[in-house]
Short mmCIF file of C-alpha atoms and ligand atoms in Angstrom, two decimals:
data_model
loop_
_atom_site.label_atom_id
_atom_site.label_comp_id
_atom_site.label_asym_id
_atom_site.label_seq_id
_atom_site.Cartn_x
_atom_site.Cartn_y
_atom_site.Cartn_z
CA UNK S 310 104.09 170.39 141.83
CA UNK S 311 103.85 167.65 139.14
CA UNK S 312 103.81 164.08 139.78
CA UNK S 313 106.41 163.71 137.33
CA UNK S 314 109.05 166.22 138.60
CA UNK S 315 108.97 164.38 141.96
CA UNK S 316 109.65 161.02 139.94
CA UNK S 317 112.58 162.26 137.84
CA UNK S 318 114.45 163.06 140.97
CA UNK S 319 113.99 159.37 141.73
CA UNK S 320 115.23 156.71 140.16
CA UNK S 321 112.47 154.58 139.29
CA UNK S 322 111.83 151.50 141.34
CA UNK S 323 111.99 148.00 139.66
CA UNK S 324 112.15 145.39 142.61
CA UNK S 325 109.93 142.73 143.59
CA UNK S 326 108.19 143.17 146.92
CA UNK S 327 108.59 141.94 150.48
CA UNK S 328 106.24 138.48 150.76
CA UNK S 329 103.37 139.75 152.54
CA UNK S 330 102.97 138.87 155.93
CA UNK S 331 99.07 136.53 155.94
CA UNK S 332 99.48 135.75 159.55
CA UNK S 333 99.43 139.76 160.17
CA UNK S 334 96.70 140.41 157.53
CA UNK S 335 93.47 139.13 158.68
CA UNK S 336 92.34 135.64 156.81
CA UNK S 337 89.85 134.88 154.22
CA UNK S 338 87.97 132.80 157.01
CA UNK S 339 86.81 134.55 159.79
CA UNK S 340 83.41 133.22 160.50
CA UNK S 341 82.92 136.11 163.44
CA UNK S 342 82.24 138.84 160.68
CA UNK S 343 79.41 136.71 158.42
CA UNK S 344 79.66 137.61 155.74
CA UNK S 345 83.40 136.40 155.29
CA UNK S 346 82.02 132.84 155.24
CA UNK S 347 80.81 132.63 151.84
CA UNK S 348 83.18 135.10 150.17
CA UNK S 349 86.40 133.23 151.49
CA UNK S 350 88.54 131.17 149.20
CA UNK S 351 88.70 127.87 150.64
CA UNK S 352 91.83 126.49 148.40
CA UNK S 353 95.61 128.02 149.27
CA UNK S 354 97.16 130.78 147.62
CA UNK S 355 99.18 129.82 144.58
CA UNK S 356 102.66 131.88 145.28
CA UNK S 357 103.49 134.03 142.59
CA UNK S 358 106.99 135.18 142.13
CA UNK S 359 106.61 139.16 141.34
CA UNK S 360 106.76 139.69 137.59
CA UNK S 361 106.58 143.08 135.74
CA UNK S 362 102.52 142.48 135.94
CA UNK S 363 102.81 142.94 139.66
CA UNK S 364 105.65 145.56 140.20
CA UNK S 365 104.41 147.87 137.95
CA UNK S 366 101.86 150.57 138.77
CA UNK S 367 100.25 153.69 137.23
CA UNK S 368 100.71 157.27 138.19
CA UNK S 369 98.55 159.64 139.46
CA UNK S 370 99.24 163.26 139.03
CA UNK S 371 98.46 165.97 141.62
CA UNK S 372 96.53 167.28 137.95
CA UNK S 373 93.48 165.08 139.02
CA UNK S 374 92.65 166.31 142.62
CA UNK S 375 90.38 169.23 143.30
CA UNK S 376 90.86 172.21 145.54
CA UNK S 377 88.30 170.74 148.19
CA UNK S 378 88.86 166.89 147.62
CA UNK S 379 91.09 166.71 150.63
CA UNK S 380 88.14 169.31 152.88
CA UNK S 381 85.24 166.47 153.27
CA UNK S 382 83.91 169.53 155.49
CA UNK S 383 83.46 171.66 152.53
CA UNK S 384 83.68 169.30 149.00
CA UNK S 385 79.78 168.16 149.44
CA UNK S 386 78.83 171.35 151.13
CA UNK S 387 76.33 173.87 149.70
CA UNK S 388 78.15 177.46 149.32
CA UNK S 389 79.14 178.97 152.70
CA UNK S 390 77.62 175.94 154.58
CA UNK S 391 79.99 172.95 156.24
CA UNK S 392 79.29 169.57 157.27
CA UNK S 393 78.11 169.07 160.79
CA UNK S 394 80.44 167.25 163.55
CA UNK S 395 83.37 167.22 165.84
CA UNK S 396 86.05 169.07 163.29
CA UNK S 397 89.05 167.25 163.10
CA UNK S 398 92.52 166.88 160.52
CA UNK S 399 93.69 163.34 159.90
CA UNK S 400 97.11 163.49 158.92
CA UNK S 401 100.39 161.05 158.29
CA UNK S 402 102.89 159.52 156.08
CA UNK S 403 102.77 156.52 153.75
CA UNK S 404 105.71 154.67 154.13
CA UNK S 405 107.42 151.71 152.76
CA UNK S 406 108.52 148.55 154.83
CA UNK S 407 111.68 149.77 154.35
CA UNK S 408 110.86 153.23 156.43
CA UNK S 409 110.88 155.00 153.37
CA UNK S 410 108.03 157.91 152.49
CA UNK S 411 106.20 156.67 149.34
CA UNK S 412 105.37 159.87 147.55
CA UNK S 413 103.17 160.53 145.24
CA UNK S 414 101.13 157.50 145.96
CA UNK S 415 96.68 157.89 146.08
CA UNK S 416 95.13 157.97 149.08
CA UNK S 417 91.33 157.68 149.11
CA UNK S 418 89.17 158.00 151.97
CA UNK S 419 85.35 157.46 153.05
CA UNK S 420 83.76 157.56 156.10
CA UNK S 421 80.14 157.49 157.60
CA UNK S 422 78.86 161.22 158.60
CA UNK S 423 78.70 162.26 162.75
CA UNK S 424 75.93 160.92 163.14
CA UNK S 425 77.48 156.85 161.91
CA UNK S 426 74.94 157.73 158.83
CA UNK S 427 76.76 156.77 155.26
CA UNK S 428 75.39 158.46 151.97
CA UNK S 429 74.51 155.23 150.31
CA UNK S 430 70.75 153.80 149.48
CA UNK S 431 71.50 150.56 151.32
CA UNK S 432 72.35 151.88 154.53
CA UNK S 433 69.61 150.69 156.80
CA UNK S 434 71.08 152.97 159.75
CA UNK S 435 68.40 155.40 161.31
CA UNK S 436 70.84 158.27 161.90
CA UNK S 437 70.10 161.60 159.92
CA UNK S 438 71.78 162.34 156.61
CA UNK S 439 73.43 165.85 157.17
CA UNK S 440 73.06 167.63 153.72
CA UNK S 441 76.02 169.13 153.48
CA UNK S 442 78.37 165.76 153.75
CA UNK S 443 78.95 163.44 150.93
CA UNK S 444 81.37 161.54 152.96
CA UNK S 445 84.42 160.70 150.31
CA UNK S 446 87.64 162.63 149.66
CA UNK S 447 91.18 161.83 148.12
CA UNK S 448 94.51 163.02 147.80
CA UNK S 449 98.31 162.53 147.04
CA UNK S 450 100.90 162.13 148.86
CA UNK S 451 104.11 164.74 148.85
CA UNK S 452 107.68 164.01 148.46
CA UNK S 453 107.81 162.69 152.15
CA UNK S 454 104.73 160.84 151.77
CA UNK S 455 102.93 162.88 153.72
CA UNK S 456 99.14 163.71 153.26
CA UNK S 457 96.38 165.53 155.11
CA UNK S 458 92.60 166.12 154.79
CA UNK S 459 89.89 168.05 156.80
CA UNK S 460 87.14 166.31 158.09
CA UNK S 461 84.70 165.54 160.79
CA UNK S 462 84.38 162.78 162.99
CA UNK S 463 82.61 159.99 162.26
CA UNK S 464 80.19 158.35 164.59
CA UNK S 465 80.04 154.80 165.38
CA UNK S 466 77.51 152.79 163.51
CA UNK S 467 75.36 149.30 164.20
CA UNK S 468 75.41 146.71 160.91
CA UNK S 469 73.83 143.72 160.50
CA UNK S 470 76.09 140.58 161.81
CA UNK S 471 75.42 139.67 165.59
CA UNK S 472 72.41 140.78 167.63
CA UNK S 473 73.78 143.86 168.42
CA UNK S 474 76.89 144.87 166.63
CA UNK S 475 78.25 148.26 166.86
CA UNK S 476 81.29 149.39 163.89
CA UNK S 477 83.80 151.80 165.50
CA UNK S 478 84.02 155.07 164.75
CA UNK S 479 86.44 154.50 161.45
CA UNK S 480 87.53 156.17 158.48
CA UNK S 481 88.02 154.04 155.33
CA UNK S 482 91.42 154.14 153.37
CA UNK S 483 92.42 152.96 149.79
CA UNK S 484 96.16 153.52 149.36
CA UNK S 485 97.56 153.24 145.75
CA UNK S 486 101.85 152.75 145.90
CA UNK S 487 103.90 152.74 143.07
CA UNK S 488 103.25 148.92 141.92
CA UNK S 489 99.87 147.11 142.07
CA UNK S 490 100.96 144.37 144.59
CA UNK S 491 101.45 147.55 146.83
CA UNK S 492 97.58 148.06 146.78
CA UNK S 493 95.80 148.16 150.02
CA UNK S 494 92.33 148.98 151.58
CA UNK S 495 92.41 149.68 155.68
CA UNK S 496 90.78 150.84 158.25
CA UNK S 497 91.53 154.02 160.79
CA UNK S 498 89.93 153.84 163.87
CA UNK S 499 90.54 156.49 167.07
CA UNK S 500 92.59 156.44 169.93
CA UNK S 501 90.20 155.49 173.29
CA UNK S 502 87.21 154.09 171.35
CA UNK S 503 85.94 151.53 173.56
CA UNK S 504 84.12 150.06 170.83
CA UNK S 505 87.56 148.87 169.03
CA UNK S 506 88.15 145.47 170.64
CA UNK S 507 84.26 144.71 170.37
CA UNK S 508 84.07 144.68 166.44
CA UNK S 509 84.14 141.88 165.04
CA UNK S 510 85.84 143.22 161.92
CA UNK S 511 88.53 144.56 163.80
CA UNK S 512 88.43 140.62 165.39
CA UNK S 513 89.27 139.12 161.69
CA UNK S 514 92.85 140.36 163.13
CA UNK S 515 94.67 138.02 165.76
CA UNK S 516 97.37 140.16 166.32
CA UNK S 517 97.22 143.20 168.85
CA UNK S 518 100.66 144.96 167.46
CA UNK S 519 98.65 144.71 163.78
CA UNK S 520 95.31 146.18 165.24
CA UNK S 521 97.57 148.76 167.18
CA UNK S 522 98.54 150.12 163.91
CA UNK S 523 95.12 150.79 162.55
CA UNK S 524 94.27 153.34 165.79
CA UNK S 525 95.11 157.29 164.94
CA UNK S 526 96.79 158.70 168.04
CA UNK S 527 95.17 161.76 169.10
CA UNK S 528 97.55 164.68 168.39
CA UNK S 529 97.23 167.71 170.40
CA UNK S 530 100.29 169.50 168.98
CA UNK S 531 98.89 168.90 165.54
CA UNK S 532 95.55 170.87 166.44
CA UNK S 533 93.96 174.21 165.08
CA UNK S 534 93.03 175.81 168.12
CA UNK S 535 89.00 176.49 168.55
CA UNK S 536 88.65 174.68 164.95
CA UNK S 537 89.81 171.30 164.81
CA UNK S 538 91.36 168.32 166.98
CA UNK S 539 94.09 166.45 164.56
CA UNK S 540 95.15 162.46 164.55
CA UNK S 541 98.16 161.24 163.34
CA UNK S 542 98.10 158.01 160.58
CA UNK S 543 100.55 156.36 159.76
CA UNK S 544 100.55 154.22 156.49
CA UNK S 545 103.07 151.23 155.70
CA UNK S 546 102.69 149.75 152.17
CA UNK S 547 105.14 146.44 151.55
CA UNK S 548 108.71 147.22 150.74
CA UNK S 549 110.47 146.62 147.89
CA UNK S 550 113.95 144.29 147.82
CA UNK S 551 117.07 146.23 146.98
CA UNK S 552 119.31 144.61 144.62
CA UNK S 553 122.92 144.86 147.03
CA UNK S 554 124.25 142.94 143.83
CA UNK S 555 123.55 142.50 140.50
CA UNK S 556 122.78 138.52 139.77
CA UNK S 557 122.73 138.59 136.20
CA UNK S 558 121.88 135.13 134.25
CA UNK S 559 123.55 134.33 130.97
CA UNK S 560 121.83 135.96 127.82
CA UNK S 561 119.63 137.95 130.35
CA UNK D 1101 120.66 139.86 170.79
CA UNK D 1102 121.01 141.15 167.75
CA UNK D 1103 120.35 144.33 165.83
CA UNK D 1104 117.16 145.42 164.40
CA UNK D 1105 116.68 144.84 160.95
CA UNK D 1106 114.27 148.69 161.37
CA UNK D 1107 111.72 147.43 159.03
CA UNK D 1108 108.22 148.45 159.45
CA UNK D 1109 105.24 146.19 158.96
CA UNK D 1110 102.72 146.57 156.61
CA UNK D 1111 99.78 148.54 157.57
CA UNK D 1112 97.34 145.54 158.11
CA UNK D 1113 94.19 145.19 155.52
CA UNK D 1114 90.80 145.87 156.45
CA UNK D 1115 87.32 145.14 154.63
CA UNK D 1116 86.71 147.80 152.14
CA UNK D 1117 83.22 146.75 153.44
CA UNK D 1118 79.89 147.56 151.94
CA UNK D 1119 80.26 151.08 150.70
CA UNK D 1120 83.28 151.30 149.05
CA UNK D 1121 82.25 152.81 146.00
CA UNK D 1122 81.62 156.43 148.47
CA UNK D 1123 85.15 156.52 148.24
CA UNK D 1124 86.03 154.84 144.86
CA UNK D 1125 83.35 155.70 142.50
CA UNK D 1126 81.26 158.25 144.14
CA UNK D 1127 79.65 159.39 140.59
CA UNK D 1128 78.37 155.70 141.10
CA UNK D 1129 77.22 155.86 144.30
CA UNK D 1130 75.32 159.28 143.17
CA UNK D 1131 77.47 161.23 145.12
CA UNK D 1132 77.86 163.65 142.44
CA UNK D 1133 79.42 166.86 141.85
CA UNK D 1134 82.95 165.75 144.11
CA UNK D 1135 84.82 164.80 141.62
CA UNK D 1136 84.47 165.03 137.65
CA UNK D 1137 84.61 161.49 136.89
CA UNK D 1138 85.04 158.21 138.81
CA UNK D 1139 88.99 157.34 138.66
CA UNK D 1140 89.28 154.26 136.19
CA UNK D 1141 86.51 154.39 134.57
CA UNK D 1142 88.18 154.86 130.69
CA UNK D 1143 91.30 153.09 129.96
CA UNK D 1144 91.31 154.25 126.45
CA UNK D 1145 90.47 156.59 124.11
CA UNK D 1146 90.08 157.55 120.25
CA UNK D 1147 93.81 157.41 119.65
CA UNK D 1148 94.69 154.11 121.95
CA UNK D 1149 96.60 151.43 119.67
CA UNK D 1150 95.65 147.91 120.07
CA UNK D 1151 92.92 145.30 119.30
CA UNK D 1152 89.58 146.68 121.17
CA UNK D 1153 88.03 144.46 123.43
CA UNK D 1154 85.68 144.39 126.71
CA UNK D 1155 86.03 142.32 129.79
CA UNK D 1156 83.11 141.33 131.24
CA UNK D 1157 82.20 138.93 134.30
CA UNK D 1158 81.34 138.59 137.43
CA UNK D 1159 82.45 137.25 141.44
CA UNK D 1160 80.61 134.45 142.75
CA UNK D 1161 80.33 133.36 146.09
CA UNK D 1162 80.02 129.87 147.78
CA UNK D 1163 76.05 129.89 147.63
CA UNK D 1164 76.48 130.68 143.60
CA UNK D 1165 75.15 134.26 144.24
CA UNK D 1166 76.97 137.18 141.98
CA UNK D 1167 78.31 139.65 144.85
CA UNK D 1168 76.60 143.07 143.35
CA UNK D 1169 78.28 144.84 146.17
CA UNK D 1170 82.34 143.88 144.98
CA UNK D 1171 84.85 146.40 143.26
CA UNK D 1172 87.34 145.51 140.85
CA UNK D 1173 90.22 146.81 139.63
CA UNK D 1174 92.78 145.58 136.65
CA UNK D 1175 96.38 146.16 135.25
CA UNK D 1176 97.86 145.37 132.00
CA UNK D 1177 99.96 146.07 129.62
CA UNK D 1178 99.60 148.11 126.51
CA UNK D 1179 99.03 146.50 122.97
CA UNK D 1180 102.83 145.76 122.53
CA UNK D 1181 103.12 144.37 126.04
CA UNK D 1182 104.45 147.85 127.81
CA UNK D 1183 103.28 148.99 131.14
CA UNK D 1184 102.61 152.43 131.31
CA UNK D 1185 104.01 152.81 134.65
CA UNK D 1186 107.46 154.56 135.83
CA UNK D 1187 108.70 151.13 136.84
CA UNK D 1188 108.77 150.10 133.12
CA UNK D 1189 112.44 150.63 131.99
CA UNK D 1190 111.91 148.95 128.22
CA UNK D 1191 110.58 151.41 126.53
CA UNK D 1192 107.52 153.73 126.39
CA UNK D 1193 104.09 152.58 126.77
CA UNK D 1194 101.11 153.70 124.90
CA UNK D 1195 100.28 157.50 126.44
CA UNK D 1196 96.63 156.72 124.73
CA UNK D 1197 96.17 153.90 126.89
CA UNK D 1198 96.43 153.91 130.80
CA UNK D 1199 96.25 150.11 131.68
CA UNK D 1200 94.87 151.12 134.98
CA UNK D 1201 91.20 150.12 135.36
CA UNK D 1202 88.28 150.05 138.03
CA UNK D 1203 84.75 148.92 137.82
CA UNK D 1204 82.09 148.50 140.51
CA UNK D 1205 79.65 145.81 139.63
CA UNK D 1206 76.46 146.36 138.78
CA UNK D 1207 73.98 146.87 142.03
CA UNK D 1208 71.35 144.75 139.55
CA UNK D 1209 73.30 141.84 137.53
CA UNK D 1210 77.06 141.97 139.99
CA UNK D 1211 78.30 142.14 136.13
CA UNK D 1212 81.61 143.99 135.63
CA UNK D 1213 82.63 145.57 132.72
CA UNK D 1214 85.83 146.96 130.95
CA UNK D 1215 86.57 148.38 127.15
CA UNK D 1216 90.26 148.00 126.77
CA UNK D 1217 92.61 146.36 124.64
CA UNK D 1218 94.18 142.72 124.30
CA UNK D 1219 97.62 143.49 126.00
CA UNK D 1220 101.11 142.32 124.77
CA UNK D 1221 103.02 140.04 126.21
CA UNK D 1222 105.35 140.68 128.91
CA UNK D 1223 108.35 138.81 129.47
CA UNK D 1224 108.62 136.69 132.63
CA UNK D 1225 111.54 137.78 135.39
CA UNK D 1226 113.85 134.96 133.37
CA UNK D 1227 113.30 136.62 129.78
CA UNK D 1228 110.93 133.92 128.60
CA UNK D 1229 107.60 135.83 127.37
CA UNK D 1230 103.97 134.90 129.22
CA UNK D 1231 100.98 134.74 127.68
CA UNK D 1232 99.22 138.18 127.66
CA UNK D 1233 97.39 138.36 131.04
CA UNK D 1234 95.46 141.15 132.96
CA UNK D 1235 96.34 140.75 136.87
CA UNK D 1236 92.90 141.73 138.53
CA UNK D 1237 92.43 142.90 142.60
CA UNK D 1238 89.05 142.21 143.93
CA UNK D 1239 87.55 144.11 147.00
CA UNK D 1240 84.43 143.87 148.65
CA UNK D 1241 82.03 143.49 152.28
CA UNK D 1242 83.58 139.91 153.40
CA UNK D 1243 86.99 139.97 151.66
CA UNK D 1244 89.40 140.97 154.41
CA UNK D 1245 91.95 141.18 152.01
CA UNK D 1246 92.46 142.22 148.53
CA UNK D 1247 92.35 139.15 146.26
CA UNK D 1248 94.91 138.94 143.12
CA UNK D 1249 94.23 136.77 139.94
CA UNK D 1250 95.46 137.10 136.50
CA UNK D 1251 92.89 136.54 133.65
CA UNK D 1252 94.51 135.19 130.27
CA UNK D 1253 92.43 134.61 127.10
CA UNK D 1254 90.96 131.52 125.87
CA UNK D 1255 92.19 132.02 122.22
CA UNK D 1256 95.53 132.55 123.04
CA UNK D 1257 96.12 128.42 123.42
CA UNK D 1258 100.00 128.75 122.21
CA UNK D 1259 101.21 131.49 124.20
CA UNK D 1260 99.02 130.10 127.10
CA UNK D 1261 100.51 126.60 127.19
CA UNK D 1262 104.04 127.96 127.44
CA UNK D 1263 103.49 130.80 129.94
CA UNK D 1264 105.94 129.87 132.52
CA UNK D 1265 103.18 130.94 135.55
CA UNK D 1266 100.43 128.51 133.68
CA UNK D 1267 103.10 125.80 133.71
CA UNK D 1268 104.00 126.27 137.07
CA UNK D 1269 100.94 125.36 138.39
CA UNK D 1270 100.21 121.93 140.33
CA UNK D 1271 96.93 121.25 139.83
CA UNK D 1272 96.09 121.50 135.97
CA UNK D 1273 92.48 121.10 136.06
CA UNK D 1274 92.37 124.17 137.50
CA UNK D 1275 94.14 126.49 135.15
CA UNK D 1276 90.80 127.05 132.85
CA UNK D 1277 89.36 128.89 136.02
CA UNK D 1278 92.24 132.04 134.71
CA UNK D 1279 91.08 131.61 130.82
CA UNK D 1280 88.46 134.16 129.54
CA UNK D 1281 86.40 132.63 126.62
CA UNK D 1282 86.02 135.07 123.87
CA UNK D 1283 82.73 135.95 122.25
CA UNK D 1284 83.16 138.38 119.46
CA UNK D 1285 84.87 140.91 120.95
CA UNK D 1286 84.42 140.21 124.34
CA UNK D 1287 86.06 137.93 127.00
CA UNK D 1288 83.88 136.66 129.89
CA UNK D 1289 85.63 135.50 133.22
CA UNK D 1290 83.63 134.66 135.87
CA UNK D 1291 85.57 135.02 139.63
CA UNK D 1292 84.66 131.60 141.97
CA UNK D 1293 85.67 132.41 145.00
CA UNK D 1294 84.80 129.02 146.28
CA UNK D 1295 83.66 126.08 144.96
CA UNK D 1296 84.53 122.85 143.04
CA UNK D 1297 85.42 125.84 140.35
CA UNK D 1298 87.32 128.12 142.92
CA UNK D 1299 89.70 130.78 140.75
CA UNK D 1300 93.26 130.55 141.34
CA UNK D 1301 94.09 133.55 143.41
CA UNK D 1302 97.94 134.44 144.08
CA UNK D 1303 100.04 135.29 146.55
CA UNK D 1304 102.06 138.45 144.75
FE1 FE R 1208 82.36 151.76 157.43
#
């Protein structure tokens, strides 16, 4: 199905967003993860009422994804061959603040291979590249907002910031909404990874409910059986205000 | 008590970190043969209508380095100030021209680079028109969350000193940190992120 014949079912969406919520977001400043320190802007926001600029958005139609762009087990893989790792299906909805499924909106996802090895030249990580994972994959989401993707589990990785700093296992997400103040870049980590409160990226967060929301439950109705374990992530891009009454200005 | 107001909370941001052009702009990151083409990488093409330019810059950190390791995305408006975007209801934008744009920076210089066109301009939410702007999102290792900035061009000094956004602003002296200086064909705007020269970021 076409992006555009789940739109015109919809009647577009023209409201500014919800304010975002900074004390839930990490900050700019958070001198635990390093690197933060010279890349955070040190003068205050300047509020910006939303104006077309920021409630518009562009459209991505299903027209641009692949067959395998949602398999990261198979897109990178040589013929008949499959990445290497704990098999698993990451699946969910993007929703709005409001509780409402955002469909058709871009997800993007990358992730390090089983082995916490990414496919990049300045990785400095040990681990083995496995030749058959490129480690990126996309798609978009249905009329529910619902996505899924194949892939295998990543491992947990060490990066330079303390001593002895160890990432999560994690999976990388871009999420593209309908208007660009909706965009958003997160982190999924797993349910029962001990490594979680330890990371000092997952630190830049002071509030437990907010990290909470980042950790894929483990879903064992969700699973194939003898192929792959499945998690459950949910996605909440900001909500848009409804207009309960028109407040028209003169000459407007 | 009283009743829930049942709204959810936004899923909270994390670092895109240092290898977010895997996911991105894999072609980039010579992880080839995924996907045809890196998403955003031409916002025009033979038939787009408009005034050609490129927009070229870079981010800077507090220690004056270029970050080489940043990814930056921009939105704007078509040549007669349309958004091509379902949330436009005035009228139909440019189908030659996406307005949608992403660029890595270069691994060498940290320069960023876009061929587009000068947008319109787009009326503010009370009907008075800005200046034409192009609102840019800037991800990278170290930038917990997204930052927004608008860019607006140097030789635009009319429309730029009565944008009602510009004129909101406090602090004057710092509006030139949004203004691109034009060079031929080409605006260059350099992103501070901190700094006697810090860019204006928003809160959208
Ligand atoms: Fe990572």
């Amino acid at each position: 199905m076409s992006q555009s014949a789940i739109l015109t079912n919809r009647k577009p969406e023209t409201g500014a967003f919800f304010q975002r919520d900074r004390e839930w977001h990490p900050k700019a400043f958070t001198p635990g993860y390093k690197t933060s320190v010279l890349r955070s802007p040190q003068k205050a926001l300047i509020s910006l009422d939303n104006t077309l600029s920021e409630i518009t958005g562009p459209v991505f139609g299903h027209n641009i994804l692949g067959e395998l762009d949602n398999d990261l087990i198979h897109n990178y893989a040589r013929p008949g061959e499959s990445a290497i790792g704990p098999r698993i299906i990451v699946y969910g909805r993007v929703l709005d603040e409001r509780g409402r499924g955002v469909p058709g909106a871009l997800v993007e996802f990358w992730q390090a291979n089983a082995g916490g090895r990414y496919r990049h030249k300045k990785e400095g990580y040990q681990a083995a590249l496995d030749p058959n994972f490129g480690g990126c994959g996309r798609t978009i989401t249905d009329e529910d907002g619902g996505y899924v993707f194949r892939t295998i589990q990543p491992g947990p990785y060490p990066w330079p910031n303390g001593p002895n700093d160890w990432r999560p296992a994690h999976i990388h997400f871009s999420i593209f909404g309908h208007g660009f103040a909706q965009r958003l870049i997160t982190q999924m980590y797993f349910e029962g990874d001990p490594l979680i409160p330890l990371c000092p990226i997952v630190r830049t967060i002071n509030n437990p409910d907010a990290v909470s929301s980042l950790v894929a439950a483990l879903d064992m109705n969700s699973t194939t059986p003898m192929d792959s374990r499945a998690y459950k992530f949910d996605i909440v891009l900001r909500g848009r205000r409804q207009t309960l009454f028109e407040n028209k200005r003169e000459g407007n | 008590m009283v009743q829930s107001l049942n709204r959810l909370k936004e899923t909270a941001s994390q670092t895109a970190g240092p290898y977010v052009h895997i996911g991105l702009t894999p072609n980039f990151a010579e992880i080839t043969g995924v996907y045809g083409e890196d998403l955003g990488t031409s916002m025009v093409n033979d038939r787009t209508r408009g005034e050609r330019i490129t927009i070229t810059g870079r981010v800077i950190d507090g220690a004056d380095t270029p970050l080489r390791d940043c990814l930056i995305e921009i939105w704007q408006a078509d040549g007669d100030g349309l958004y091509n975007s379902p949330s436009e209801m005035r009228g139909s934008a440019d189908p030659n021209f996406t307005g949608w744009g992403r660029c890595p920076a270069s691994q060498e210089t940290g320069e960023f680079r876009f061929e587009t066109v000068k947008p319109g301009r787009v009326p503010f939410n009370d009907g008075r028109l800005m200046a034409p702007h192009v609102t840019f999102w800037i991800v990278a290792r170290g930038i917990n969350l997204g930052l927004n900035t608008r860019m607006y061009f140097g030789d635009e000094e009319k429309a730029n000193a009565e944008d009602p956004v510009l004129a909101r602003l406090e602090h004057k002296n710092r509006i030139p940190t949004l203004i691109a200086q034009r060079d031929g064909n080409t605006y260059r705007f350099d992103i501070r992120l901190q700094g006697d020269r810090e860019t204006i970021f928003f809160d959208i």
